[in-house]
Amino acid sequence: MSGTTTAAAALRRRAAGAGANRWVVLVVLCVSLLLVAVDATVLHVAVPAVTEDLRPGAIELLWIVDVYPLVCASLLILFGTLGDRVGRRRILLLGYGLFGLASGLAALAHDPQVLILARALLGVGGAMIMPATLSILRQVFPDRRERALAIGVWSAVAAVGAAVGPLLGGFLLEHFWWGSVFLVNIPLMLVSLPVGRLLLPESRGTGDGPWDVVGALTAAAGLFGVVFGVKRLGAGELGVLTAVPLVLGAGLLVLFVRRQRHRAHPLVDLRMFARPAFSTSVGCIVLAMLALVGLELIAAQYLQLVLGLSPLQTGLRLLPLTFAAMAAGLAGARMLRRFGPRRMVCLGFCLTAVSVLLLTAMGGTDDPGLLVSAFLVLGFGLETTLFGAYESMLSEAPPDRSGGAAAVGETSYQLGAGIGIALLGSVMNAAYKPGLSSVPGVPSAASAAAGHSLGEAYQVAGRLGGPAGAALRRAARDSFVHGLHVTLLVSVGLLLLGAAMALRLPRTMQCGETAPAVELPAPREMADSRVSV
């Protein structure tokens, strides 16, 4: 009797999900994105507090920041293609649960190793959530005009998450310990899990042929090795532990590509990359994140350590960037119809490059007007670029391969982010260290320690005290500003390269989609489905 009652209740829940309006589904998917976006940015303002409390080494601190995008990028293809086979809703809900558990572990971490492990588990959860949200969106909105609007709302929510993260983190750090920045994920998960189970429709690809487990693991290991090696390069490590992961990772990715080309039912349909719009969109996403993600972390350090702002004040200073990104996301569908993918993405890259060039006027003193104007242009330009690239990429992908296509897009995003932190971090360190090599009155050992980071330089200066400590503190601040300027100029070059790449995108938005509309499954179909959570 109880089994019959449970089955009937499950049928009613699935029927409710099947009948859900697609715009209600979009709201649920946006909450999923908010869960990941908040976690991706909330740690940035907490880095100084984590450093002071847990005392991580330079490599450990890099792992704490970097392990999330590293693990997430490694597993996106695995979970994106698995969702195409076993059900995207199922993978999404499992990701919610893991994300919440890992958040609790991160909040209670008492040493850097546990925090690194928790951030890695958060990366696994993020890899389950991100492709599922995009692929479900692709299925629920088959019409390109509506889908463009839905992607605009989706990307605007991502901007909201980017804003809420630093602001919420700053507020919590003002009143609680740094671990509280991770606890904010748990209420979102507690809401998302039952609501998603009730409202989200299940969807999957055609399911032809077996799922390529070996290929998925090969791609995960290859991506992990490449990003791990690049991350060590960014930390200045040039030994065997850097070269071996790079070579092995690149080799595994080559094997993965060869394997996919010879399989009748590949995980990732490499023929998509033969379409200029798809391959160019992926390249634009990589370049945009490569040029800018490292700057966000550096900017937070500049605002706190150079200008002396509190974490909450830092979050407020970054707010104009987010408001501009939200505006670009909401206006994206209209801009895409009017300008077309080529001009839209190219314009976004150029606007972003102009804003980054404006930021080179930053110095050791506060200039609120400059920061607000530059952040407004930066947020609008970056979101315009990412919106146009994501929309073009998803529209080029076959509906039954939407999970794999979304995984490729998110992999390019995370890969660009991970490499960007390493690349721009290495540029920053290379420009920062020489200014501390010969500070008058400061011992060489103290100068070497101060060259690791600006925060460590301040600690060394505090231990030295007197004129030598003041001189070291002043030199470290000036060197950091110089390194920031060099890093900004490198980013401008990458952004202009992205603008040139965007010229390969289609001139106009083609809305005559030949793929059949994918309807939300009917209650009977949902009841007959073998997939349940």
Coordinates of C-alpha atoms in Angstrom, one line a residue:
M1 CA 0.0 0.0 0.0
S2 CA 2.8 2.4 1.0
G3 CA 4.6 1.5 -2.2
T4 CA 1.5 2.4 -4.3
T5 CA 1.1 5.7 -2.4
T6 CA 4.8 6.6 -3.0
A7 CA 4.5 5.8 -6.7
A8 CA 1.4 7.9 -7.0
A9 CA 3.1 10.8 -5.2
A10 CA 6.1 10.5 -7.5
L11 CA 3.8 10.5 -10.6
R12 CA 2.1 13.7 -9.4
R13 CA 5.5 15.4 -8.8
R14 CA 6.7 14.4 -12.3
A15 CA 3.4 15.5 -13.9
A16 CA 3.8 18.8 -12.2
G17 CA 7.3 19.1 -13.6
A18 CA 6.1 18.1 -17.1
G19 CA 3.4 20.7 -17.1
A20 CA 5.6 23.5 -15.8
N21 CA 5.8 26.6 -18.1
R22 CA 9.2 26.9 -19.7
W23 CA 9.7 30.3 -18.1
V24 CA 9.2 28.8 -14.7
V25 CA 11.8 26.2 -15.7
L26 CA 14.1 29.1 -16.6
V27 CA 13.7 30.5 -13.1
V28 CA 14.7 27.2 -11.5
L29 CA 17.7 26.9 -13.9
C30 CA 18.7 30.5 -12.9
V31 CA 18.7 29.6 -9.3
S32 CA 21.0 26.7 -10.2
L33 CA 23.3 29.1 -11.8
L34 CA 23.2 31.5 -8.9
L35 CA 24.3 28.6 -6.6
V36 CA 27.5 28.2 -8.7
A37 CA 28.1 31.9 -9.5
V38 CA 28.0 33.0 -5.9
D39 CA 30.5 30.3 -4.9
A40 CA 32.8 31.2 -7.7
T41 CA 33.2 34.8 -6.5
V42 CA 32.4 34.8 -2.8
L43 CA 35.9 33.5 -2.0
H44 CA 37.7 36.4 -3.6
V45 CA 37.1 38.9 -0.9
A46 CA 37.9 36.2 1.7
V47 CA 41.4 35.4 0.5
P48 CA 43.1 37.8 2.9
A49 CA 41.1 36.4 5.9
V50 CA 41.8 32.8 4.8
T51 CA 45.5 33.6 4.5
E52 CA 45.6 35.1 8.0
D53 CA 43.8 32.3 9.7
L54 CA 45.0 29.1 7.9
R55 CA 48.5 30.4 7.0
P56 CA 48.6 28.6 3.7
G57 CA 51.8 28.6 1.6
A58 CA 51.9 30.3 -1.7
I59 CA 51.2 27.1 -3.6
E60 CA 48.4 26.1 -1.2
L61 CA 46.8 29.5 -1.5
L62 CA 46.9 29.1 -5.3
W63 CA 45.3 25.7 -5.0
I64 CA 42.5 27.1 -2.7
V65 CA 41.6 29.6 -5.4
D66 CA 42.4 27.5 -8.4
V67 CA 41.2 23.9 -7.6
Y68 CA 37.5 24.7 -8.1
P69 CA 37.9 25.7 -11.8
L70 CA 40.5 23.0 -12.3
V71 CA 38.3 20.1 -11.1
C72 CA 35.2 21.7 -12.7
A73 CA 36.9 22.0 -16.1
S74 CA 38.2 18.5 -15.9
L75 CA 34.8 16.9 -15.4
L76 CA 32.4 19.0 -17.5
I77 CA 32.6 16.8 -20.5
L78 CA 32.1 13.7 -18.4
F79 CA 29.0 14.9 -16.7
G80 CA 27.6 16.9 -19.7
T81 CA 27.6 13.8 -21.9
L82 CA 26.5 11.6 -19.0
G83 CA 23.4 13.8 -18.7
D84 CA 22.6 13.3 -22.3
R85 CA 22.5 9.6 -21.6
V86 CA 20.9 9.2 -18.1
G87 CA 19.0 12.4 -17.8
R88 CA 20.1 16.0 -17.4
R89 CA 17.6 16.6 -14.5
R90 CA 19.0 13.7 -12.6
I91 CA 22.6 14.9 -12.9
L92 CA 21.6 18.4 -11.9
L93 CA 19.8 17.3 -8.7
L94 CA 22.8 15.1 -7.7
G95 CA 25.0 18.1 -8.3
Y96 CA 22.8 20.2 -5.9
G97 CA 23.3 17.6 -3.1
L98 CA 27.1 17.3 -3.5
F99 CA 27.4 21.1 -3.7
G100 CA 25.7 21.5 -0.4
L101 CA 27.7 18.8 1.4
A102 CA 31.0 20.2 0.1
S103 CA 30.0 23.7 1.2
G104 CA 29.5 22.5 4.7
L105 CA 32.9 20.8 4.6
A106 CA 34.6 24.0 3.4
A107 CA 33.0 26.1 6.1
L108 CA 34.3 23.8 8.8
A109 CA 37.9 23.4 7.4
H110 CA 40.6 24.0 9.9
D111 CA 43.7 23.6 7.7
P112 CA 44.5 24.4 4.0
Q113 CA 44.4 20.7 2.9
V114 CA 40.7 20.2 4.0
L115 CA 39.7 23.5 2.4
I116 CA 41.4 22.4 -0.9
L117 CA 39.5 19.1 -0.7
A118 CA 36.2 20.8 -0.1
R119 CA 36.8 23.2 -3.0
A120 CA 37.6 20.2 -5.2
L121 CA 34.3 18.6 -4.3
L122 CA 32.6 21.9 -5.0
G123 CA 34.2 21.7 -8.5
V124 CA 32.7 18.2 -9.0
G125 CA 29.2 19.6 -8.0
G126 CA 29.7 22.6 -10.3
A127 CA 30.6 20.3 -13.2
M128 CA 27.3 18.4 -12.7
I129 CA 25.2 21.6 -12.5
M130 CA 26.6 23.9 -15.2
P131 CA 26.2 21.8 -18.4
A132 CA 22.8 20.5 -17.2
T133 CA 21.4 24.1 -16.8
L134 CA 22.4 25.1 -20.3
S135 CA 21.4 21.8 -22.0
I136 CA 17.9 21.9 -20.4
L137 CA 17.6 25.5 -21.5
R138 CA 18.5 24.4 -25.0
Q139 CA 15.8 21.8 -25.0
V140 CA 13.0 23.8 -23.4
F141 CA 13.6 26.8 -25.7
P142 CA 13.8 25.4 -29.3
D143 CA 13.0 28.8 -30.9
R144 CA 16.1 30.8 -31.3
R145 CA 14.5 34.2 -30.5
E146 CA 13.0 32.9 -27.2
R147 CA 16.3 31.1 -26.4
A148 CA 18.3 34.3 -26.9
L149 CA 16.0 36.0 -24.4
A150 CA 16.3 33.1 -22.0
I151 CA 20.1 33.1 -22.3
G152 CA 20.1 36.8 -21.6
V153 CA 18.2 36.3 -18.4
W154 CA 20.4 33.4 -17.5
S155 CA 23.6 35.4 -18.1
A156 CA 22.1 38.4 -16.1
V157 CA 21.6 36.1 -13.2
A158 CA 25.2 35.0 -13.5
A159 CA 26.1 38.7 -13.1
V160 CA 23.9 38.9 -10.1
G161 CA 25.7 36.0 -8.6
A162 CA 29.0 37.6 -9.3
A163 CA 27.8 40.7 -7.4
V164 CA 26.1 38.9 -4.6
G165 CA 29.3 36.8 -4.0
P166 CA 31.6 39.7 -3.0
L167 CA 28.9 41.7 -1.3
L168 CA 27.6 38.8 0.7
G169 CA 31.2 37.7 1.4
G170 CA 32.1 41.2 2.6
F171 CA 29.1 41.4 4.8
L172 CA 29.7 38.0 6.4
L173 CA 33.4 38.8 6.9
E174 CA 32.5 42.0 8.7
H175 CA 30.4 40.0 11.2
F176 CA 31.5 36.3 11.2
W177 CA 34.5 34.1 10.4
W178 CA 35.6 33.4 6.8
G179 CA 33.9 30.0 6.8
S180 CA 30.5 31.6 6.7
V181 CA 31.0 32.6 3.1
F182 CA 30.5 28.9 2.2
L183 CA 27.4 28.4 4.3
V184 CA 25.4 30.6 2.0
N185 CA 25.3 27.8 -0.5
I186 CA 23.4 25.5 1.8
P187 CA 20.1 27.4 1.9
L188 CA 20.2 27.8 -1.9
M189 CA 20.7 24.0 -2.2
L190 CA 17.9 23.3 0.3
V191 CA 15.5 25.3 -1.9
S192 CA 16.8 24.2 -5.3
L193 CA 16.7 20.5 -4.6
P194 CA 13.0 20.0 -3.8
V195 CA 11.9 22.7 -6.3
G196 CA 14.0 21.3 -9.1
R197 CA 12.7 17.8 -8.4
L198 CA 9.1 19.1 -8.5
L199 CA 9.3 21.4 -11.6
L200 CA 12.2 20.5 -13.9
P201 CA 11.3 18.2 -16.8
E202 CA 13.6 15.3 -17.6
S203 CA 15.4 15.3 -20.9
R204 CA 18.1 13.4 -22.7
G205 CA 19.7 12.8 -26.1
T206 CA 18.9 10.0 -28.5
G207 CA 21.0 7.6 -26.5
D208 CA 22.3 5.7 -29.5
G209 CA 25.2 3.4 -28.6
P210 CA 26.9 2.9 -25.3
W211 CA 28.3 5.8 -23.3
D212 CA 32.0 6.0 -23.8
V213 CA 33.3 5.7 -20.2
V214 CA 36.9 5.3 -21.2
G215 CA 36.7 8.4 -23.4
A216 CA 35.1 10.4 -20.6
L217 CA 37.8 9.5 -18.1
T218 CA 40.5 10.2 -20.7
A219 CA 39.2 13.7 -21.3
A220 CA 38.9 14.3 -17.6
A221 CA 42.5 13.2 -16.9
G222 CA 43.8 15.1 -19.9
L223 CA 42.2 18.3 -19.0
F224 CA 43.3 17.9 -15.3
G225 CA 46.9 17.4 -16.4
V226 CA 47.0 20.3 -18.8
V227 CA 45.4 22.8 -16.4
F228 CA 47.5 21.5 -13.4
G229 CA 50.7 22.0 -15.4
V230 CA 49.8 25.5 -16.5
K231 CA 48.8 26.3 -13.0
R232 CA 52.3 25.3 -11.8
L233 CA 53.9 27.3 -14.6
G234 CA 51.9 30.3 -13.3
A235 CA 53.4 29.7 -9.8
G236 CA 56.9 29.8 -11.3
E237 CA 57.5 26.0 -11.0
L238 CA 59.4 24.8 -14.0
G239 CA 60.5 21.3 -12.8
V240 CA 59.5 17.7 -13.6
L241 CA 56.2 18.0 -11.7
T242 CA 55.2 20.7 -14.2
A243 CA 56.4 19.2 -17.4
V244 CA 55.1 15.7 -16.8
P245 CA 51.4 16.6 -16.2
L246 CA 51.5 19.0 -19.2
V247 CA 52.9 16.4 -21.6
L248 CA 50.7 13.6 -20.2
G249 CA 47.6 15.8 -20.3
A250 CA 48.2 16.9 -23.8
G251 CA 48.8 13.4 -24.9
L252 CA 45.6 12.1 -23.3
L253 CA 43.6 14.9 -25.0
V254 CA 45.1 13.9 -28.4
L255 CA 44.1 10.3 -27.7
F256 CA 40.6 11.5 -26.7
V257 CA 40.2 13.4 -30.0
R258 CA 41.4 10.4 -32.0
R259 CA 39.1 8.1 -30.2
Q260 CA 36.1 10.3 -30.8
R261 CA 36.8 10.5 -34.5
H262 CA 36.7 6.7 -34.9
R263 CA 33.7 6.0 -32.8
A264 CA 30.3 5.6 -34.3
H265 CA 28.7 7.2 -31.3
P266 CA 31.2 9.7 -29.9
L267 CA 30.9 11.6 -26.6
V268 CA 31.6 14.9 -28.3
D269 CA 30.6 15.2 -32.0
L270 CA 33.8 16.8 -33.3
R271 CA 32.0 17.7 -36.5
M272 CA 30.6 20.6 -34.6
F273 CA 34.0 22.2 -34.6
A274 CA 34.0 22.2 -38.4
R275 CA 31.3 24.8 -38.2
P276 CA 33.0 28.2 -38.0
A277 CA 30.3 29.7 -35.7
F278 CA 30.8 26.9 -33.1
S279 CA 34.6 26.8 -33.0
T280 CA 34.9 30.6 -33.1
S281 CA 32.4 30.9 -30.2
V282 CA 34.4 28.5 -28.1
G283 CA 37.6 30.3 -28.9
C284 CA 36.1 33.7 -27.9
I285 CA 34.9 32.3 -24.6
V286 CA 38.4 31.0 -23.8
L287 CA 40.0 34.3 -24.7
A288 CA 37.5 36.4 -22.8
M289 CA 38.1 34.4 -19.6
L290 CA 41.8 34.1 -20.2
A291 CA 42.1 37.9 -20.4
L292 CA 39.8 38.8 -17.4
V293 CA 39.4 36.2 -14.8
G294 CA 42.8 36.8 -13.2
L295 CA 42.1 40.5 -13.1
E296 CA 39.1 40.0 -10.8
L297 CA 41.3 38.4 -8.2
I298 CA 44.0 41.0 -8.6
A299 CA 41.5 43.8 -8.5
A300 CA 40.1 42.5 -5.1
Q301 CA 43.7 42.5 -3.7
Y302 CA 44.3 46.0 -5.1
L303 CA 41.2 47.4 -3.5
Q304 CA 41.9 45.8 -0.1
L305 CA 45.7 45.8 0.2
V306 CA 46.6 48.9 -1.8
L307 CA 43.6 51.2 -1.2
G308 CA 42.9 49.8 2.3
L309 CA 39.2 49.1 1.7
S310 CA 37.3 46.6 3.8
P311 CA 35.9 43.4 2.2
L312 CA 32.4 45.0 2.2
Q313 CA 33.7 48.2 0.6
T314 CA 35.5 46.1 -2.0
G315 CA 32.3 44.3 -2.9
L316 CA 30.5 47.6 -3.2
R317 CA 33.2 49.0 -5.5
L318 CA 32.7 46.0 -7.9
L319 CA 29.0 46.5 -8.0
P320 CA 28.9 48.8 -11.1
L321 CA 30.6 46.0 -13.1
T322 CA 27.8 43.7 -12.2
F323 CA 25.0 46.2 -12.9
A324 CA 26.4 46.8 -16.3
A325 CA 26.7 43.1 -17.0
M326 CA 23.1 42.6 -15.9
A327 CA 22.0 45.3 -18.4
A328 CA 24.0 43.7 -21.2
G329 CA 22.5 40.3 -20.5
L330 CA 18.9 41.6 -20.5
A331 CA 19.5 43.7 -23.7
G332 CA 21.5 40.9 -25.3
A333 CA 18.6 39.3 -27.3
R334 CA 17.7 42.7 -28.9
M335 CA 21.3 43.5 -29.6
L336 CA 21.9 40.1 -31.2
R337 CA 18.9 40.6 -33.6
R338 CA 20.0 44.1 -34.5
F339 CA 23.8 43.7 -34.9
G340 CA 24.3 40.0 -35.5
P341 CA 26.8 37.7 -33.7
R342 CA 29.9 39.0 -35.5
R343 CA 29.5 42.7 -34.7
M344 CA 28.1 42.0 -31.2
V345 CA 31.0 39.9 -30.0
C346 CA 33.6 42.1 -31.7
L347 CA 32.0 45.2 -30.1
G348 CA 32.1 43.5 -26.7
F349 CA 35.7 42.6 -27.0
C350 CA 36.6 46.2 -28.0
L351 CA 34.6 47.8 -25.2
T352 CA 36.2 45.5 -22.7
A353 CA 39.7 46.3 -24.0
V354 CA 39.0 50.1 -23.7
S355 CA 37.8 49.6 -20.1
V356 CA 40.9 47.6 -19.2
L357 CA 43.1 50.3 -20.8
L358 CA 41.3 52.9 -18.6
L359 CA 42.2 50.9 -15.5
T360 CA 46.0 51.4 -16.2
A361 CA 45.5 54.9 -14.8
M362 CA 45.0 53.4 -11.3
G363 CA 47.7 54.2 -8.9
G364 CA 48.4 54.1 -5.2
T365 CA 45.6 56.5 -4.3
D366 CA 41.8 56.0 -4.6
D367 CA 40.0 57.4 -7.7
P368 CA 36.4 56.3 -7.4
G369 CA 35.2 58.1 -10.6
L370 CA 37.8 56.2 -12.7
L371 CA 36.9 52.9 -11.2
V372 CA 33.2 53.3 -11.6
S373 CA 33.4 54.4 -15.2
A374 CA 35.9 51.6 -16.1
F375 CA 33.9 48.9 -14.3
L376 CA 30.7 50.0 -16.1
V377 CA 32.3 49.6 -19.5
L378 CA 34.0 46.4 -18.5
G379 CA 30.9 44.7 -17.3
F380 CA 28.8 45.7 -20.3
G381 CA 31.6 44.7 -22.8
L382 CA 32.4 41.3 -21.1
E383 CA 28.7 40.3 -20.8
T384 CA 28.1 41.3 -24.5
T385 CA 31.0 39.1 -25.6
L386 CA 30.0 36.1 -23.5
F387 CA 26.3 36.4 -24.4
G388 CA 26.9 36.5 -28.2
A389 CA 29.5 33.6 -28.0
Y390 CA 27.3 31.3 -25.8
E391 CA 24.2 31.9 -27.9
S392 CA 26.0 31.2 -31.2
M393 CA 27.6 28.1 -29.8
L394 CA 24.3 26.6 -28.4
S395 CA 22.4 27.4 -31.6
E396 CA 25.0 25.6 -33.7
A397 CA 24.7 22.4 -31.6
P398 CA 22.2 19.7 -32.5
P399 CA 19.5 19.4 -29.8
D400 CA 20.3 15.8 -29.0
R401 CA 23.9 16.8 -28.4
S402 CA 23.1 19.8 -26.2
G403 CA 24.7 18.3 -23.1
G404 CA 28.0 17.7 -24.8
A405 CA 27.9 21.1 -26.5
A406 CA 27.1 22.8 -23.2
A407 CA 30.0 20.9 -21.6
V408 CA 32.3 22.1 -24.3
G409 CA 31.2 25.7 -23.7
E410 CA 31.6 25.4 -20.0
T411 CA 34.9 23.6 -20.3
S412 CA 36.2 26.4 -22.5
Y413 CA 35.0 28.9 -19.8
Q414 CA 36.6 27.1 -16.9
L415 CA 39.7 26.2 -18.9
G416 CA 40.1 29.9 -19.8
A417 CA 39.5 30.9 -16.2
G418 CA 42.1 28.4 -14.8
I419 CA 44.7 29.2 -17.4
G420 CA 44.0 33.0 -17.0
I421 CA 44.6 32.9 -13.3
A422 CA 47.9 31.1 -13.9
L423 CA 49.0 33.2 -16.9
L424 CA 48.1 36.6 -15.5
G425 CA 49.3 35.6 -12.1
S426 CA 52.7 34.7 -13.5
V427 CA 52.8 38.0 -15.4
M428 CA 51.9 39.8 -12.2
N429 CA 54.6 38.0 -10.2
A430 CA 57.2 38.6 -12.9
A431 CA 56.5 42.3 -12.8
Y432 CA 56.1 42.5 -9.0
K433 CA 59.2 40.7 -7.7
P434 CA 62.0 42.9 -9.3
G435 CA 60.9 46.0 -7.4
L436 CA 61.6 44.3 -4.0
S437 CA 65.0 42.9 -4.9
S438 CA 67.0 45.8 -3.4
V439 CA 65.0 47.8 -0.9
P440 CA 67.4 49.9 1.3
G441 CA 67.8 48.5 4.8
V442 CA 65.9 45.3 4.1
P443 CA 67.7 42.0 4.4
S444 CA 67.8 39.8 1.2
A445 CA 65.8 37.0 3.0
A446 CA 63.1 39.4 3.9
S447 CA 63.0 40.8 0.3
A448 CA 62.7 37.3 -1.1
A449 CA 59.8 36.5 1.2
A450 CA 58.1 39.8 0.4
G451 CA 58.3 38.9 -3.3
H452 CA 55.8 36.1 -2.9
S453 CA 52.7 38.3 -2.6
L454 CA 51.7 41.7 -1.4
G455 CA 50.0 40.3 1.6
E456 CA 53.2 38.5 2.7
A457 CA 55.2 41.7 2.0
Y458 CA 53.0 43.5 4.5
Q459 CA 53.5 40.8 7.1
V460 CA 57.3 40.9 6.6
A461 CA 57.2 44.7 6.8
G462 CA 55.3 44.5 10.1
R463 CA 57.9 42.2 11.6
L464 CA 60.7 44.4 10.5
G465 CA 59.2 47.6 11.8
G466 CA 60.9 51.0 11.8
P467 CA 62.1 52.7 8.6
A468 CA 63.0 49.4 6.9
G469 CA 59.5 48.1 7.4
A470 CA 58.0 51.3 6.1
A471 CA 60.3 51.3 3.1
L472 CA 59.4 47.6 2.3
R473 CA 55.7 48.3 2.6
R474 CA 56.0 51.3 0.3
A475 CA 58.1 49.4 -2.3
A476 CA 55.7 46.5 -2.2
R477 CA 52.7 48.7 -2.9
D478 CA 54.4 50.5 -5.7
S479 CA 55.6 47.2 -7.2
F480 CA 52.1 45.7 -7.0
V481 CA 50.6 48.7 -8.9
H482 CA 53.4 48.4 -11.5
G483 CA 52.6 44.7 -11.9
L484 CA 48.9 45.4 -12.2
H485 CA 49.6 47.9 -15.1
V486 CA 51.7 45.3 -16.9
T487 CA 49.0 42.6 -16.4
L488 CA 46.3 45.0 -17.7
L489 CA 48.3 45.7 -20.9
V490 CA 48.7 41.9 -21.5
S491 CA 44.9 41.5 -21.1
V492 CA 44.3 44.3 -23.6
G493 CA 46.3 42.4 -26.2
L494 CA 44.3 39.2 -25.5
L495 CA 41.1 41.0 -25.9
L496 CA 42.0 42.6 -29.2
L497 CA 43.0 39.1 -30.4
G498 CA 39.5 38.0 -29.4
A499 CA 38.0 40.9 -31.4
A500 CA 39.9 39.7 -34.5
M501 CA 38.8 36.1 -34.0
A502 CA 35.1 37.2 -33.7
L503 CA 35.2 38.4 -37.3
R504 CA 34.7 34.7 -38.3
L505 CA 31.2 34.6 -36.7
P506 CA 28.1 34.9 -38.9
R507 CA 27.1 38.4 -39.8
T508 CA 23.4 38.0 -39.1
M509 CA 21.3 35.9 -36.6
Q510 CA 19.8 33.0 -38.5
C511 CA 16.4 32.2 -36.9
G512 CA 15.1 29.7 -39.4
E513 CA 16.0 26.7 -37.2
T514 CA 15.4 23.3 -38.9
A515 CA 15.6 21.2 -35.7
P516 CA 12.1 20.2 -34.5
A517 CA 10.8 21.9 -31.5
V518 CA 11.4 19.9 -28.3
E519 CA 8.3 19.9 -26.1
L520 CA 8.3 19.3 -22.4
P521 CA 7.5 15.7 -21.8
A522 CA 3.9 14.8 -21.1
P523 CA 3.0 13.3 -17.7
R524 CA 2.5 9.8 -19.3
E525 CA 6.0 9.9 -20.8
M526 CA 7.5 11.1 -17.5
A527 CA 5.8 8.2 -15.7
D528 CA 7.2 5.7 -18.2
S529 CA 10.7 7.1 -17.9
R530 CA 13.3 4.9 -16.2
V531 CA 15.2 7.8 -14.9
S532 CA 14.2 9.0 -11.4
V533 CA 16.0 10.7 -8.5

